JSON list of C-alpha atoms in Angstrom, two decimals:
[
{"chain": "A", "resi": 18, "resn": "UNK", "atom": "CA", "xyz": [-14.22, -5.70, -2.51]},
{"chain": "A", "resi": 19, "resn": "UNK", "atom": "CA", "xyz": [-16.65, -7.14, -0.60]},
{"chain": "A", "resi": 20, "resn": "UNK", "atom": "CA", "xyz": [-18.89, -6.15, 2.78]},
{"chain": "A", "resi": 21, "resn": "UNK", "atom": "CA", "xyz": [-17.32, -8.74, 5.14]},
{"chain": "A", "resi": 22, "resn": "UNK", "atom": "CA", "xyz": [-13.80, -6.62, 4.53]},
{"chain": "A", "resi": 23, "resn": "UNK", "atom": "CA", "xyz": [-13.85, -3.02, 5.37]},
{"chain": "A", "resi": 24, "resn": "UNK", "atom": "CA", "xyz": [-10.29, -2.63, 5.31]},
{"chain": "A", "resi": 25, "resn": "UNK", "atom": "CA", "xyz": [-10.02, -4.38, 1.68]},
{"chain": "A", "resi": 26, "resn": "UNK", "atom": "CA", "xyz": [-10.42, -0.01, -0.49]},
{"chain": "A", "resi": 27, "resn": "UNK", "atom": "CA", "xyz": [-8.01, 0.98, 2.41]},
{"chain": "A", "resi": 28, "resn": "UNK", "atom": "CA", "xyz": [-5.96, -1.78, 1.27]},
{"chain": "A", "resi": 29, "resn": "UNK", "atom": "CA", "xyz": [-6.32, -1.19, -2.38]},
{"chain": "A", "resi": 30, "resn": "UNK", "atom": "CA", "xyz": [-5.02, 2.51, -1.94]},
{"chain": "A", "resi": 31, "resn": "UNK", "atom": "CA", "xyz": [-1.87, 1.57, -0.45]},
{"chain": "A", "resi": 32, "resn": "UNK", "atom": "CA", "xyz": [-1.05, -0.54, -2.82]},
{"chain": "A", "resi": 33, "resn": "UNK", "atom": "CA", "xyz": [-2.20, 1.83, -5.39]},
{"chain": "A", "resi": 34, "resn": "UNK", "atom": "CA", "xyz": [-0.02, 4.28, -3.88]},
{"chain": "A", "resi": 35, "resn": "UNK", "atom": "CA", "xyz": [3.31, 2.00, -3.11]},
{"chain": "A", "resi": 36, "resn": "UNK", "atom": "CA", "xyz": [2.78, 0.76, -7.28]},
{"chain": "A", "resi": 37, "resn": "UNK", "atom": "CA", "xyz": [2.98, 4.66, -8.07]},
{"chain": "A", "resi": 38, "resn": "UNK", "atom": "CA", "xyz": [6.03, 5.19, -5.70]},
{"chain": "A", "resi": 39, "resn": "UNK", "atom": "CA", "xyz": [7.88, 2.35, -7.26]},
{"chain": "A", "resi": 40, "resn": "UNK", "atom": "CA", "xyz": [6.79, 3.61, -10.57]},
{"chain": "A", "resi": 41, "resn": "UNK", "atom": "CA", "xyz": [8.82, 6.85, -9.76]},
{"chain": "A", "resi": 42, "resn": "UNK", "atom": "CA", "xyz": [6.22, 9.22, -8.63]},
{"chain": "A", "resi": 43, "resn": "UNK", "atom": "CA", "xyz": [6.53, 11.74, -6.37]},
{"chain": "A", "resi": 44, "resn": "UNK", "atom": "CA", "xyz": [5.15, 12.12, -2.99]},
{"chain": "A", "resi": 45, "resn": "UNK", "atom": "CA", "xyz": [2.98, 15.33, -3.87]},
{"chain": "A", "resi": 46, "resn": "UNK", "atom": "CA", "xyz": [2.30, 14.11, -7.02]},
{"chain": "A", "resi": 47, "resn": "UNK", "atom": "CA", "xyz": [0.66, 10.76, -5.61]},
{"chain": "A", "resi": 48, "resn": "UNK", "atom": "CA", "xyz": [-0.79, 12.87, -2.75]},
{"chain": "A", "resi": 49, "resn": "UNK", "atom": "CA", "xyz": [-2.18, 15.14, -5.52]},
{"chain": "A", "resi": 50, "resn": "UNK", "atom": "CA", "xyz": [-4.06, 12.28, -7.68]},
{"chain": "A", "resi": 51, "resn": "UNK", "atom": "CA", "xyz": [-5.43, 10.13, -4.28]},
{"chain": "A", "resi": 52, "resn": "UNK", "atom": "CA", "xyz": [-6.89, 13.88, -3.33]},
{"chain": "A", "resi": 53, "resn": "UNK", "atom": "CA", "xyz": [-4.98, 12.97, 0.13]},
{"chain": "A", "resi": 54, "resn": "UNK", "atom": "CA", "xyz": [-2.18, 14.63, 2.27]},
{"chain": "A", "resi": 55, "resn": "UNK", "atom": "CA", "xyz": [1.45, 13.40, 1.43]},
{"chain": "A", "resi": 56, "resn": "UNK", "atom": "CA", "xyz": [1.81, 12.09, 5.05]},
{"chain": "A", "resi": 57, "resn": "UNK", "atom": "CA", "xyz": [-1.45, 9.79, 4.87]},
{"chain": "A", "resi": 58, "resn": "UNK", "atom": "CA", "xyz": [0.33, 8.32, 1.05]},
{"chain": "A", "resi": 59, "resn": "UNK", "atom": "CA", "xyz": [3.59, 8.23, 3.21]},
{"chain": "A", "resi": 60, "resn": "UNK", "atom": "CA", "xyz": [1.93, 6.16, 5.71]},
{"chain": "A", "resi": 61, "resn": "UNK", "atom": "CA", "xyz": [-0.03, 4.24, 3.53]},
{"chain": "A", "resi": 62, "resn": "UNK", "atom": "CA", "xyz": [2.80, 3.24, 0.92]},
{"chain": "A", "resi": 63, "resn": "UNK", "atom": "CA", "xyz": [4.46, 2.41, 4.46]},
{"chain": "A", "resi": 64, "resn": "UNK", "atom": "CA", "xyz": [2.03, 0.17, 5.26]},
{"chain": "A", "resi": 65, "resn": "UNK", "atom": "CA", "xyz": [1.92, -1.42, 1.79]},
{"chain": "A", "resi": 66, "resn": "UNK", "atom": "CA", "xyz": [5.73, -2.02, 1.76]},
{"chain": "A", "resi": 67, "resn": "UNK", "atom": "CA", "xyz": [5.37, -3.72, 5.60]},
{"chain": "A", "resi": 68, "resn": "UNK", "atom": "CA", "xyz": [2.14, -5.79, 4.14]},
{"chain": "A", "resi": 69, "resn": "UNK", "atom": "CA", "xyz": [4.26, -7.37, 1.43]},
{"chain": "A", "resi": 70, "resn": "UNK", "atom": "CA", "xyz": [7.29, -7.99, 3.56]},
{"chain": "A", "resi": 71, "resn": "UNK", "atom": "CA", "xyz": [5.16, -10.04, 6.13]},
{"chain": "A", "resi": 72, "resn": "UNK", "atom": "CA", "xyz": [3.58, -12.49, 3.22]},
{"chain": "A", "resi": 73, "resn": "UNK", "atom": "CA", "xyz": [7.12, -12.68, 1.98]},
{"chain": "A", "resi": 74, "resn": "UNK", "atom": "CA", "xyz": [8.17, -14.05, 5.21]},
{"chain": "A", "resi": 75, "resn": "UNK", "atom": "CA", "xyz": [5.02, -16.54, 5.32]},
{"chain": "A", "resi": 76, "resn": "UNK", "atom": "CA", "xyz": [6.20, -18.01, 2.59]},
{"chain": "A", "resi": 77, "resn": "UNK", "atom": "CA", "xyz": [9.33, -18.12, 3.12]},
{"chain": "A", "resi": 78, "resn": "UNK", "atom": "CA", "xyz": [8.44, -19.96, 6.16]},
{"chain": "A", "resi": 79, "resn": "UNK", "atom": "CA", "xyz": [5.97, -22.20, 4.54]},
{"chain": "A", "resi": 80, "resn": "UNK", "atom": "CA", "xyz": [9.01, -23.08, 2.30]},
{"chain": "A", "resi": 81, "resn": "UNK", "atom": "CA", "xyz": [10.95, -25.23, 4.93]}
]
């Protein structure tokens, strides 16, 4: 993580969360060890999810 990104540790918790959604954890329980509110993971794994989906699409589009 560098200075010129300030959004790359927001970044890195979302994914952190969305990996420990996927892994079968539960909302309170991932709220519990990020010491945040379950709608803030909610929104973040949200975010995550949408953040993947998008580069997917890049490269699908890169593709053809």
């Amino acid at each position: 993580m560098t200075d010129d990104d300030p959004d790359a540790q927001d970044r890195e918790i979302q994914d952190l969360a969305a990996d420990m959604r996927e892994r079968g954890r539960s909302w309170a329980d991932i709220a519990h060890d990020l010491a945040l509110p379950e709608a803030t993971v909610k929104r973040a794994v949200g975010h995550a999810y949408q953040r993947a989906a998008e580069l997917a699409a890049r490269d699908q589009i890169a593709l053809f």
